[in-house]
């Protein structure tokens, strides 16, 4: 893990986070947004838990403590009820999830060295600070921002799906650690709102709702389902209530339909449709985390085989970006979201998250389950819903930035769960091993060429590959998978996947 630590140290700021902007928060200068540093620490705490390696714990805690700043939360010194526009609810919730993962890894009474607060108290305090932003508009839900009087429509009015999903994960981990029934009640309350307002019957989840009109936004992003999956699995482990495991299975089926092509997590519907997302988009890490958690809770061997197959196949695809030193960061053209040397840290986040997931399911016995690319393939399918909102109305420029007025018909629209659309069976279709092998090929030469072979600035992924528990497991899987591909060459282009972006109905 030393190279990963050195890589962070070379690109951090005094708040215990990555450098987020190099020129006064202007476009073209973004590197790693503050909340993404919380995701980074989540990966470290998971590594510590699963490997038992604590040699970097003091360094990890020193940086976490710098982000807390002695305040007992992640608001940067702002008061709980103080309107604040730079620390959004989803931002501080990512940090609370990191704290909760720290408590799971180190124990519910573990104290964050250098701060004095327990990890658990940091998570629960942040939960309460975000829960304050639940109100009755649109029958409930929590706001994305923390200032209801902001001139920004997004800050003042958007109830984002991710914020609500994050609170569910935090609540589930608090229940797991303490058994506090109050957090279970709030978990159920949030999910009831999600299912009634922004989720369809076949588990397609909108990005949020404008609290003035309660019409859901049409964008779909994978990380919503990744967080919801982790939340339900955790609550199942905390309560042994099979309802939560059933919901986790339904969410998994939806992940297969929307984001998986030929067993590889490779589709981001709204990004693919608009091309407007960050590059890399940085959403899939939450799926890897959710899938490994789901694997540990599932008892059906065919289901466990499906989960392991998706993770292994995604690994085969993902590591094609890495060079011989496990340096996986691409050099990107001019623009936002790259480090000063021109590389993008999201490549490393994604790969580390995937290797963490592989390590976790190995510890849970996945190595005894065959690599089975013939198990299933569910073609990505679009949502079978028609939210009454036009795409133009919800674009960043035409709606949120200018505050365009909605029509009366759209203004009265409500998201409804669509009846009669059952979740697709995981055994719906199959694909031959040769097709899977082709799908795992390196689609373009440009991706591989974009990696500078001689640069090992952080050798970040070598951190996990060097560990016997992870590296050995992964390469054993890769050899096993290749052997079972019946010798088919890995240079066949992957078939084009149908874009599952929502079909919007603006006529009703």
Short mmCIF file of C-alpha atoms in Angstrom, two decimals:
data_model
loop_
_atom_site.label_atom_id
_atom_site.label_comp_id
_atom_site.label_asym_id
_atom_site.label_seq_id
_atom_site.Cartn_x
_atom_site.Cartn_y
_atom_site.Cartn_z
CA UNK A 1 0.00 0.00 0.00
CA UNK A 2 3.01 2.30 0.31
CA UNK A 3 2.89 3.52 -3.33
CA UNK A 4 -0.78 4.43 -2.92
CA UNK A 5 0.02 6.40 0.20
CA UNK A 6 2.89 8.24 -1.50
CA UNK A 7 0.71 9.04 -4.49
CA UNK A 8 -1.89 10.68 -2.26
CA UNK A 9 0.73 12.57 -0.26
CA UNK A 10 2.07 14.11 -3.46
CA UNK A 11 -1.37 15.43 -4.45
CA UNK A 12 -3.16 16.35 -1.21
CA UNK A 13 -4.18 19.51 0.57
CA UNK A 14 -4.13 20.35 4.27
CA UNK A 15 -7.72 19.21 4.83
CA UNK A 16 -6.78 15.54 4.47
CA UNK A 17 -8.25 15.38 0.97
CA UNK A 18 -6.97 15.33 -2.58
CA UNK A 19 -6.24 18.65 -4.28
CA UNK A 20 -9.64 19.60 -5.63
CA UNK A 21 -9.01 22.71 -7.74
CA UNK A 22 -5.90 24.57 -8.83
CA UNK A 23 -7.23 27.96 -9.92
CA UNK A 24 -9.97 29.27 -7.70
CA UNK A 25 -12.75 26.84 -8.55
CA UNK A 26 -12.85 27.69 -12.22
CA UNK A 27 -13.84 25.34 -15.01
CA UNK A 28 -10.82 23.53 -16.37
CA UNK A 29 -9.15 23.35 -12.97
CA UNK A 30 -11.10 20.64 -11.14
CA UNK A 31 -9.01 17.67 -10.09
CA UNK A 32 -10.69 15.52 -7.44
CA UNK A 33 -13.78 16.94 -5.79
CA UNK A 34 -13.80 16.99 -1.98
CA UNK A 35 -16.43 14.27 -1.62
CA UNK A 36 -14.39 11.90 -3.77
CA UNK A 37 -11.66 11.93 -1.15
CA UNK A 38 -14.20 10.36 1.22
CA UNK A 39 -14.66 7.56 -1.29
CA UNK A 40 -10.88 7.12 -1.26
CA UNK A 41 -10.87 6.64 2.52
CA UNK A 42 -13.77 4.20 2.27
CA UNK A 43 -11.58 2.05 0.02
CA UNK A 44 -8.75 2.22 2.58
CA UNK A 45 -10.94 1.20 5.51
CA UNK A 46 -12.32 -1.71 3.53
CA UNK A 47 -8.78 -2.79 2.65
CA UNK A 48 -7.79 -2.58 6.32
CA UNK A 49 -10.80 -4.64 7.39
CA UNK A 50 -10.33 -7.41 4.85
CA UNK A 51 -6.53 -7.65 4.87
CA UNK A 52 -5.91 -7.11 8.59
CA UNK A 53 -3.05 -4.78 7.61
CA UNK A 54 -3.01 -1.83 10.03
CA UNK A 55 0.43 -0.40 9.30
CA UNK A 56 -1.08 2.63 7.52
CA UNK A 57 -3.86 3.22 10.03
CA UNK A 58 -2.21 6.20 11.75
CA UNK A 59 -1.68 7.91 8.40
CA UNK A 60 -5.28 7.20 7.37
CA UNK A 61 -6.65 8.53 10.63
CA UNK A 62 -4.48 11.64 10.53
CA UNK A 63 -6.00 12.60 7.18
CA UNK A 64 -9.53 11.76 8.28
CA UNK A 65 -9.01 13.84 11.43
CA UNK A 66 -7.85 16.77 9.29
CA UNK A 67 -11.15 16.63 7.42
CA UNK A 68 -13.12 16.57 10.67
CA UNK A 69 -11.10 19.50 11.96
CA UNK A 70 -12.07 18.88 15.58
CA UNK A 71 -15.72 19.77 14.92
CA UNK A 72 -17.20 16.32 15.39
CA UNK A 73 -18.69 16.35 11.90
CA UNK A 74 -17.80 17.23 8.30
CA UNK A 75 -19.39 20.67 8.06
CA UNK A 76 -16.08 22.48 8.29
CA UNK A 77 -17.07 24.52 11.31
CA UNK A 78 -20.52 25.54 10.11
CA UNK A 79 -23.42 25.01 12.51
CA UNK A 80 -25.97 22.24 12.10
CA UNK A 81 -28.76 24.66 11.24
CA UNK A 82 -26.64 27.18 9.38
CA UNK A 83 -27.36 27.59 5.66
CA UNK A 84 -24.20 26.58 3.87
CA UNK A 85 -23.61 26.26 0.15
CA UNK A 86 -20.18 24.60 -0.11
CA UNK A 87 -20.78 21.45 1.96
CA UNK A 88 -23.71 19.72 0.32
CA UNK A 89 -25.66 16.91 1.97
CA UNK A 90 -24.33 14.29 -0.42
CA UNK A 91 -20.75 15.51 0.13
CA UNK A 92 -20.82 15.12 3.89
CA UNK A 93 -22.72 11.85 3.55
CA UNK A 94 -19.84 10.30 1.57
CA UNK A 95 -17.58 11.23 4.49
CA UNK A 96 -20.07 9.76 6.95
CA UNK A 97 -20.07 6.51 4.97
CA UNK A 98 -16.27 6.46 5.24
CA UNK A 99 -16.61 6.98 9.01
CA UNK A 100 -19.20 4.21 9.22
CA UNK A 101 -16.92 1.88 7.26
CA UNK A 102 -14.15 2.81 9.69
CA UNK A 103 -16.40 1.81 12.59
CA UNK A 104 -17.25 -1.49 10.90
CA UNK A 105 -13.56 -2.17 10.29
CA UNK A 106 -12.21 -1.08 13.68
CA UNK A 107 -15.17 -1.48 16.04
CA UNK A 108 -18.11 0.65 17.11
CA UNK A 109 -16.15 2.18 20.00
CA UNK A 110 -13.03 2.95 17.94
CA UNK A 111 -11.87 6.55 18.32
CA UNK A 112 -10.51 8.50 15.37
CA UNK A 113 -6.91 9.19 16.37
CA UNK A 114 -6.10 12.89 16.31
CA UNK A 115 -9.73 13.92 16.65
CA UNK A 116 -11.15 12.32 19.80
CA UNK A 117 -14.55 11.41 18.38
CA UNK A 118 -15.55 7.86 17.60
CA UNK A 119 -16.08 6.83 14.01
CA UNK A 120 -19.62 5.88 14.93
CA UNK A 121 -20.41 9.31 16.38
CA UNK A 122 -19.11 11.00 13.23
CA UNK A 123 -21.44 8.83 11.15
CA UNK A 124 -24.48 9.29 13.40
CA UNK A 125 -23.96 13.04 13.84
CA UNK A 126 -23.75 13.52 10.09
CA UNK A 127 -26.84 11.37 9.60
CA UNK A 128 -28.78 13.64 11.95
CA UNK A 129 -27.47 16.79 10.25
CA UNK A 130 -28.62 15.54 6.86
CA UNK A 131 -31.91 14.16 8.20
CA UNK A 132 -32.77 17.73 9.23
CA UNK A 133 -33.32 18.39 5.52
CA UNK A 134 -36.25 15.99 5.21
CA UNK A 135 -39.57 17.75 4.78
CA UNK A 136 -43.07 17.06 3.47
CA UNK A 137 -42.61 18.48 -0.06
CA UNK A 138 -43.30 15.67 -2.54
CA UNK A 139 -44.37 13.56 0.45
CA UNK A 140 -40.86 13.48 1.89
CA UNK A 141 -37.28 13.08 0.80
CA UNK A 142 -34.02 14.85 1.63
CA UNK A 143 -32.53 17.79 -0.25
CA UNK A 144 -29.22 17.73 -2.08
CA UNK A 145 -28.09 21.14 -0.79
CA UNK A 146 -28.22 22.74 2.65
CA UNK A 147 -29.63 26.21 1.86
CA UNK A 148 -33.36 26.41 1.10
CA UNK A 149 -33.02 30.12 0.23
CA UNK A 150 -30.18 29.73 -2.24
CA UNK A 151 -30.46 31.46 -5.61
CA UNK A 152 -29.39 28.16 -7.16
CA UNK A 153 -32.39 26.02 -8.01
CA UNK A 154 -30.35 22.86 -7.49
CA UNK A 155 -29.32 23.82 -3.97
CA UNK A 156 -32.73 25.15 -2.96
CA UNK A 157 -35.14 22.65 -4.53
CA UNK A 158 -33.53 19.40 -5.70
CA UNK A 159 -34.17 16.28 -3.63
CA UNK A 160 -31.45 14.01 -4.95
CA UNK A 161 -31.70 10.24 -4.99
CA UNK A 162 -28.08 9.76 -4.00
CA UNK A 163 -28.44 11.74 -0.77
CA UNK A 164 -31.39 9.62 0.29
CA UNK A 165 -29.61 6.39 -0.66
CA UNK A 166 -26.50 7.44 1.25
CA UNK A 167 -28.49 8.01 4.43
CA UNK A 168 -29.92 4.51 4.06
CA UNK A 169 -26.40 3.04 3.94
CA UNK A 170 -25.33 5.07 6.98
CA UNK A 171 -28.47 4.09 8.89
CA UNK A 172 -27.99 0.40 8.06
CA UNK A 173 -24.42 0.43 9.36
CA UNK A 174 -25.47 2.18 12.56
CA UNK A 175 -28.13 -0.51 13.09
CA UNK A 176 -25.54 -3.19 12.35
CA UNK A 177 -23.22 -1.76 14.99
CA UNK A 178 -25.74 -0.70 17.65
CA UNK A 179 -29.13 -2.29 16.96
CA UNK A 180 -30.76 1.17 17.25
CA UNK A 181 -34.32 0.65 15.95
CA UNK A 182 -34.79 4.36 15.32
CA UNK A 183 -32.36 4.28 12.41
CA UNK A 184 -34.12 1.24 10.96
CA UNK A 185 -37.39 3.20 11.04
CA UNK A 186 -35.78 6.06 9.14
CA UNK A 187 -34.19 3.62 6.69
CA UNK A 188 -37.64 2.21 5.89
CA UNK A 189 -39.13 5.69 5.68
CA UNK A 190 -36.57 6.85 3.14
CA UNK A 191 -36.95 3.75 0.99
CA UNK A 192 -40.75 4.00 1.04
CA UNK A 193 -40.36 7.52 -0.34
CA UNK A 194 -37.90 6.41 -3.01
CA UNK A 195 -40.16 3.60 -4.20
CA UNK A 196 -43.24 5.82 -4.31
CA UNK A 197 -41.73 8.89 -5.97
CA UNK A 198 -38.58 8.16 -7.99
CA UNK A 199 -38.39 4.39 -8.56
CA UNK A 200 -40.39 2.39 -11.09
CA UNK A 201 -41.81 -1.06 -10.43
CA UNK A 202 -38.89 -2.63 -12.30
CA UNK A 203 -36.34 -0.75 -10.16
CA UNK A 204 -35.24 2.03 -12.46
CA UNK A 205 -34.33 4.99 -10.28
CA UNK A 206 -34.49 8.63 -11.35
CA UNK A 207 -31.77 11.06 -10.29
CA UNK A 208 -34.08 13.10 -8.05
CA UNK A 209 -37.09 15.42 -8.00
CA UNK A 210 -37.66 19.15 -8.03
CA UNK A 211 -39.53 19.79 -4.79
CA UNK A 212 -41.63 22.51 -6.41
CA UNK A 213 -43.23 20.13 -8.90
CA UNK A 214 -42.40 16.59 -7.73
CA UNK A 215 -41.61 15.49 -11.27
CA UNK A 216 -38.60 13.15 -11.36
CA UNK A 217 -35.49 13.96 -13.34
CA UNK A 218 -34.98 11.56 -16.27
CA UNK A 219 -31.28 10.82 -15.75
CA UNK A 220 -30.26 7.40 -14.46
CA UNK A 221 -26.87 6.74 -12.84
CA UNK A 222 -25.49 3.42 -11.65
CA UNK A 223 -24.20 4.58 -8.29
CA UNK A 224 -27.74 4.98 -6.98
CA UNK A 225 -28.31 1.24 -7.21
CA UNK A 226 -24.83 0.45 -5.92
CA UNK A 227 -25.46 2.38 -2.71
CA UNK A 228 -29.01 1.04 -2.35
CA UNK A 229 -27.71 -2.51 -2.77
CA UNK A 230 -25.08 -2.04 -0.06
CA UNK A 231 -27.69 -0.47 2.22
CA UNK A 232 -30.15 -3.35 1.89
CA UNK A 233 -27.53 -6.04 2.32
CA UNK A 234 -26.23 -4.29 5.45
CA UNK A 235 -29.73 -3.97 6.91
CA UNK A 236 -30.36 -7.65 6.19
CA UNK A 237 -27.19 -8.55 8.09
CA UNK A 238 -28.24 -6.27 10.95
CA UNK A 239 -31.80 -7.60 11.28
CA UNK A 240 -31.94 -11.02 9.52
CA UNK A 241 -35.21 -9.81 7.95
CA UNK A 242 -35.50 -11.59 4.56
CA UNK A 243 -37.40 -8.63 3.12
CA UNK A 244 -34.15 -6.70 2.80
CA UNK A 245 -32.42 -9.57 1.01
CA UNK A 246 -35.35 -9.84 -1.40
CA UNK A 247 -35.06 -6.15 -2.19
CA UNK A 248 -31.31 -6.57 -2.65
CA UNK A 249 -31.99 -9.31 -5.21
CA UNK A 250 -34.44 -7.06 -7.06
CA UNK A 251 -31.87 -4.27 -7.12
CA UNK A 252 -29.22 -6.69 -8.40
CA UNK A 253 -31.50 -7.79 -11.24
CA UNK A 254 -31.98 -4.16 -12.19
CA UNK A 255 -28.21 -3.61 -12.18
CA UNK A 256 -27.84 -6.53 -14.61
CA UNK A 257 -30.48 -5.08 -16.92
CA UNK A 258 -29.17 -1.54 -16.97
CA UNK A 259 -25.41 -1.50 -16.51
CA UNK A 260 -24.06 -4.94 -17.49
CA UNK A 261 -23.32 -6.09 -21.03
CA UNK A 262 -21.97 -9.61 -21.58
CA UNK A 263 -21.23 -9.90 -17.85
CA UNK A 264 -19.14 -6.72 -17.80
CA UNK A 265 -20.21 -3.58 -15.91
CA UNK A 266 -19.70 -1.24 -18.85
CA UNK A 267 -22.82 0.91 -19.35
CA UNK A 268 -23.71 4.25 -17.82
CA UNK A 269 -27.03 5.10 -19.53
CA UNK A 270 -27.25 8.85 -19.10
CA UNK A 271 -23.54 9.35 -19.73
CA UNK A 272 -23.64 7.19 -22.84
CA UNK A 273 -26.67 9.05 -24.16
CA UNK A 274 -25.46 12.60 -23.57
CA UNK A 275 -21.67 12.37 -23.33
CA UNK A 276 -21.90 15.03 -20.65
CA UNK A 277 -20.38 13.14 -17.71
CA UNK A 278 -16.92 13.40 -16.25
CA UNK A 279 -14.27 11.21 -17.81
CA UNK A 280 -13.98 8.60 -16.38
CA UNK A 281 -17.44 8.93 -14.90
CA UNK A 282 -16.43 7.39 -11.55
CA UNK A 283 -19.80 5.76 -10.82
CA UNK A 284 -19.06 2.03 -11.05
CA UNK A 285 -17.01 1.77 -7.87
CA UNK A 286 -20.26 1.74 -5.87
CA UNK A 287 -21.49 -1.23 -7.91
CA UNK A 288 -18.32 -3.19 -7.12
CA UNK A 289 -18.79 -2.41 -3.43
CA UNK A 290 -22.46 -3.37 -3.50
CA UNK A 291 -21.87 -6.60 -5.41
CA UNK A 292 -19.23 -7.84 -2.99
CA UNK A 293 -21.55 -7.09 -0.07
CA UNK A 294 -24.43 -8.88 -1.81
CA UNK A 295 -22.22 -11.88 -2.52
CA UNK A 296 -21.51 -12.28 1.19
CA UNK A 297 -25.23 -12.29 2.02
CA UNK A 298 -26.52 -14.49 -0.81
CA UNK A 299 -26.92 -18.19 -0.09
CA UNK A 300 -28.02 -19.46 -3.50
CA UNK A 301 -24.99 -20.80 -5.36
CA UNK A 302 -26.29 -19.82 -8.79
CA UNK A 303 -26.76 -16.25 -7.58
CA UNK A 304 -23.29 -16.18 -6.03
CA UNK A 305 -21.90 -17.53 -9.31
CA UNK A 306 -23.61 -14.72 -11.20
CA UNK A 307 -22.18 -12.05 -8.90
CA UNK A 308 -18.67 -13.53 -9.02
CA UNK A 309 -18.84 -13.82 -12.80
CA UNK A 310 -19.75 -10.14 -13.21
CA UNK A 311 -16.92 -9.04 -10.92
CA UNK A 312 -14.37 -11.30 -12.61
CA UNK A 313 -15.43 -10.34 -16.12
CA UNK A 314 -15.38 -6.66 -15.18
CA UNK A 315 -11.88 -7.14 -13.80
CA UNK A 316 -10.68 -8.69 -17.05
CA UNK A 317 -11.97 -5.66 -18.90
CA UNK A 318 -10.79 -3.11 -16.37
CA UNK A 319 -7.18 -4.21 -16.05
CA UNK A 320 -6.56 -3.74 -19.76
CA UNK A 321 -5.95 -0.10 -18.86
CA UNK A 322 -3.06 -1.05 -16.57
CA UNK A 323 0.59 -1.41 -17.51
CA UNK A 324 3.02 -4.00 -16.17
CA UNK A 325 3.46 -2.02 -12.94
CA UNK A 326 -0.32 -1.89 -12.36
CA UNK A 327 -0.39 1.80 -13.15
CA UNK A 328 -3.87 2.30 -14.54
CA UNK A 329 -4.28 6.04 -15.02
CA UNK A 330 -4.85 7.44 -18.46
CA UNK A 331 -3.57 10.75 -19.74
CA UNK A 332 -6.55 12.92 -20.60
CA UNK A 333 -6.92 15.88 -22.96
CA UNK A 334 -7.30 19.41 -21.68
CA UNK A 335 -10.19 19.89 -19.29
CA UNK A 336 -11.37 19.15 -15.81
CA UNK A 337 -10.81 16.23 -13.46
CA UNK A 338 -7.20 15.31 -13.90
CA UNK A 339 -4.16 15.66 -11.68
CA UNK A 340 -1.41 18.19 -12.41
CA UNK A 341 0.52 15.58 -14.39
CA UNK A 342 -2.45 15.09 -16.75
CA UNK A 343 -3.72 11.78 -15.37
CA UNK A 344 -7.11 11.00 -13.89
CA UNK A 345 -7.36 9.45 -10.43
CA UNK A 346 -10.80 7.96 -11.09
CA UNK A 347 -9.16 5.15 -13.05
CA UNK A 348 -7.32 4.20 -9.87
CA UNK A 349 -10.42 4.53 -7.69
CA UNK A 350 -12.36 2.19 -9.95
CA UNK A 351 -9.61 -0.42 -10.11
CA UNK A 352 -8.89 -0.36 -6.38
CA UNK A 353 -12.62 -0.71 -5.64
CA UNK A 354 -12.81 -3.67 -8.00
CA UNK A 355 -9.78 -5.37 -6.48
CA UNK A 356 -11.19 -4.77 -3.00
CA UNK A 357 -14.41 -6.48 -4.11
CA UNK A 358 -12.51 -9.44 -5.56
CA UNK A 359 -10.49 -9.79 -2.36
CA UNK A 360 -13.64 -9.68 -0.26
CA UNK A 361 -15.51 -12.38 -2.15
CA UNK A 362 -12.35 -14.52 -2.14
CA UNK A 363 -12.30 -14.36 1.63
CA UNK A 364 -15.97 -15.34 1.49
CA UNK A 365 -15.21 -18.48 -0.50
CA UNK A 366 -15.75 -17.35 -4.07
CA UNK A 367 -12.67 -19.17 -5.28
CA UNK A 368 -14.51 -22.44 -4.84
CA UNK A 369 -17.21 -21.32 -7.29
CA UNK A 370 -16.42 -21.86 -10.99
CA UNK A 371 -15.91 -18.96 -13.36
CA UNK A 372 -19.01 -19.41 -15.48
CA UNK A 373 -19.41 -16.99 -18.41
CA UNK A 374 -22.19 -19.21 -19.83
CA UNK A 375 -24.29 -18.60 -16.72
CA UNK A 376 -26.32 -15.68 -17.98
CA UNK A 377 -26.33 -12.55 -20.07
CA UNK A 378 -29.10 -10.03 -19.78
CA UNK A 379 -29.09 -7.48 -22.57
CA UNK A 380 -29.41 -3.92 -21.28
CA UNK A 381 -32.99 -2.72 -21.56
CA UNK A 382 -34.48 0.77 -21.24
CA UNK A 383 -36.86 1.63 -18.44
CA UNK A 384 -40.51 0.76 -19.09
CA UNK A 385 -41.79 4.03 -17.74
CA UNK A 386 -42.77 7.42 -19.05
CA UNK A 387 -42.04 10.18 -16.61
CA UNK A 388 -43.93 13.22 -17.77
CA UNK A 389 -41.00 15.54 -18.21
CA UNK A 390 -39.06 16.61 -21.27
CA UNK A 391 -35.33 16.11 -21.55
CA UNK A 392 -34.76 19.77 -22.38
CA UNK A 393 -36.66 20.84 -19.30
CA UNK A 394 -34.22 19.02 -17.05
CA UNK A 395 -30.97 19.90 -18.77
CA UNK A 396 -28.46 21.82 -16.70
CA UNK A 397 -28.61 24.90 -18.91
CA UNK A 398 -32.28 25.13 -19.80
CA UNK A 399 -33.78 24.36 -16.42
CA UNK A 400 -31.54 24.43 -13.37
CA UNK A 401 -29.41 27.38 -14.40
CA UNK A 402 -32.12 29.58 -15.91
CA UNK A 403 -35.09 28.47 -13.82
CA UNK A 404 -37.35 27.97 -16.83
CA UNK A 405 -41.02 27.68 -15.97
CA UNK A 406 -42.66 24.31 -16.43
CA UNK A 407 -45.96 23.88 -18.21
CA UNK A 408 -49.02 23.30 -16.10
CA UNK A 409 -49.29 19.74 -17.35
CA UNK A 410 -45.74 18.89 -16.40
CA UNK A 411 -45.92 20.87 -13.19
CA UNK A 412 -48.69 18.64 -11.89
CA UNK A 413 -47.01 15.42 -12.95
CA UNK A 414 -46.14 12.84 -10.36
CA UNK A 415 -43.84 9.89 -10.73
CA UNK A 416 -45.78 6.65 -10.43
CA UNK A 417 -44.56 3.14 -10.09
CA UNK A 418 -45.47 1.25 -13.24
CA UNK A 419 -47.57 -1.86 -12.71
CA UNK A 420 -47.08 -5.20 -14.36
CA UNK A 421 -43.36 -4.98 -15.07
CA UNK A 422 -41.77 -7.80 -13.12
CA UNK A 423 -38.04 -8.02 -12.59
CA UNK A 424 -36.29 -10.03 -15.28
CA UNK A 425 -35.12 -13.45 -14.22
CA UNK A 426 -31.39 -13.75 -13.84
CA UNK A 427 -31.60 -16.89 -15.96
CA UNK A 428 -33.38 -15.13 -18.81
CA UNK A 429 -30.81 -15.66 -21.55
CA UNK A 430 -27.39 -17.12 -22.08
CA UNK A 431 -24.36 -16.30 -24.15
CA UNK A 432 -21.57 -18.50 -25.39
CA UNK A 433 -18.12 -18.39 -23.89
CA UNK A 434 -16.69 -17.14 -27.18
CA UNK A 435 -19.04 -14.15 -27.12
CA UNK A 436 -18.03 -13.34 -23.58
CA UNK A 437 -14.39 -13.65 -24.54
CA UNK A 438 -14.92 -11.19 -27.36
CA UNK A 439 -16.74 -8.81 -25.07
CA UNK A 440 -13.77 -8.72 -22.74
CA UNK A 441 -11.36 -7.62 -25.46
CA UNK A 442 -9.62 -4.28 -25.59
CA UNK A 443 -12.14 -2.35 -27.64
CA UNK A 444 -9.81 0.42 -28.73
CA UNK A 445 -6.10 0.82 -29.05
CA UNK A 446 -6.35 4.39 -27.86
CA UNK A 447 -7.15 3.42 -24.28
CA UNK A 448 -4.06 1.29 -23.99
CA UNK A 449 -1.90 3.80 -25.82
CA UNK A 450 -3.13 6.57 -23.53
CA UNK A 451 -1.28 5.05 -20.60
CA UNK A 452 2.29 6.22 -20.38
CA UNK A 453 4.18 2.92 -19.95
CA UNK A 454 7.18 4.46 -18.30
CA UNK A 455 5.30 6.39 -15.64
CA UNK A 456 4.88 4.73 -12.29
CA UNK A 457 4.20 7.91 -10.29
CA UNK A 458 2.20 6.05 -7.75
CA UNK A 459 2.10 2.46 -8.94
CA UNK A 460 -1.24 2.73 -7.21
CA UNK A 461 -2.81 -0.52 -8.13
CA UNK A 462 0.33 -2.43 -7.31
CA UNK A 463 -0.67 -1.80 -3.75
CA UNK A 464 -3.29 -4.48 -3.79
CA UNK A 465 -1.84 -6.72 -6.46
CA UNK A 466 1.26 -7.14 -4.33
CA UNK A 467 -0.80 -8.53 -1.49
CA UNK A 468 -1.01 -12.28 -1.66
CA UNK A 469 -4.62 -12.42 -0.65
CA UNK A 470 -5.66 -10.19 -3.51
CA UNK A 471 -3.11 -10.65 -6.21
CA UNK A 472 -3.04 -14.42 -6.00
CA UNK A 473 -6.80 -14.64 -5.99
CA UNK A 474 -7.21 -12.36 -8.93
CA UNK A 475 -4.65 -13.97 -11.18
CA UNK A 476 -5.96 -17.40 -10.24
CA UNK A 477 -9.37 -16.24 -11.41
CA UNK A 478 -8.02 -14.72 -14.59
CA UNK A 479 -6.14 -17.91 -15.49
CA UNK A 480 -9.20 -19.98 -14.67
CA UNK A 481 -11.44 -17.73 -16.70
CA UNK A 482 -9.14 -17.72 -19.72
CA UNK A 483 -8.83 -21.50 -19.61
CA UNK A 484 -12.58 -21.83 -19.61
CA UNK A 485 -12.86 -19.44 -22.55
CA UNK A 486 -11.83 -22.49 -24.62
CA UNK A 487 -8.83 -20.76 -26.12
CA UNK A 488 -10.78 -18.02 -27.90
CA UNK A 489 -8.58 -15.02 -28.68
CA UNK A 490 -9.22 -11.91 -26.59
CA UNK A 491 -9.03 -9.42 -29.46
CA UNK A 492 -12.56 -9.60 -30.83
CA UNK A 493 -14.37 -6.24 -30.59
CA UNK A 494 -17.19 -6.14 -28.08
CA UNK A 495 -20.68 -5.96 -29.56
CA UNK A 496 -22.44 -2.62 -29.37
CA UNK A 497 -24.89 -2.47 -26.48
CA UNK A 498 -28.30 -0.86 -26.85
CA UNK A 499 -28.44 2.43 -24.99
CA UNK A 500 -30.84 2.09 -22.08
CA UNK A 501 -31.37 5.85 -21.70
CA UNK A 502 -34.92 6.68 -20.70
CA UNK A 503 -37.49 7.22 -23.40
CA UNK A 504 -39.21 10.37 -22.23
CA UNK A 505 -42.86 11.12 -22.89
CA UNK A 506 -43.51 14.86 -23.07
CA UNK A 507 -46.96 14.55 -24.63
CA UNK A 508 -48.97 13.71 -21.51
#
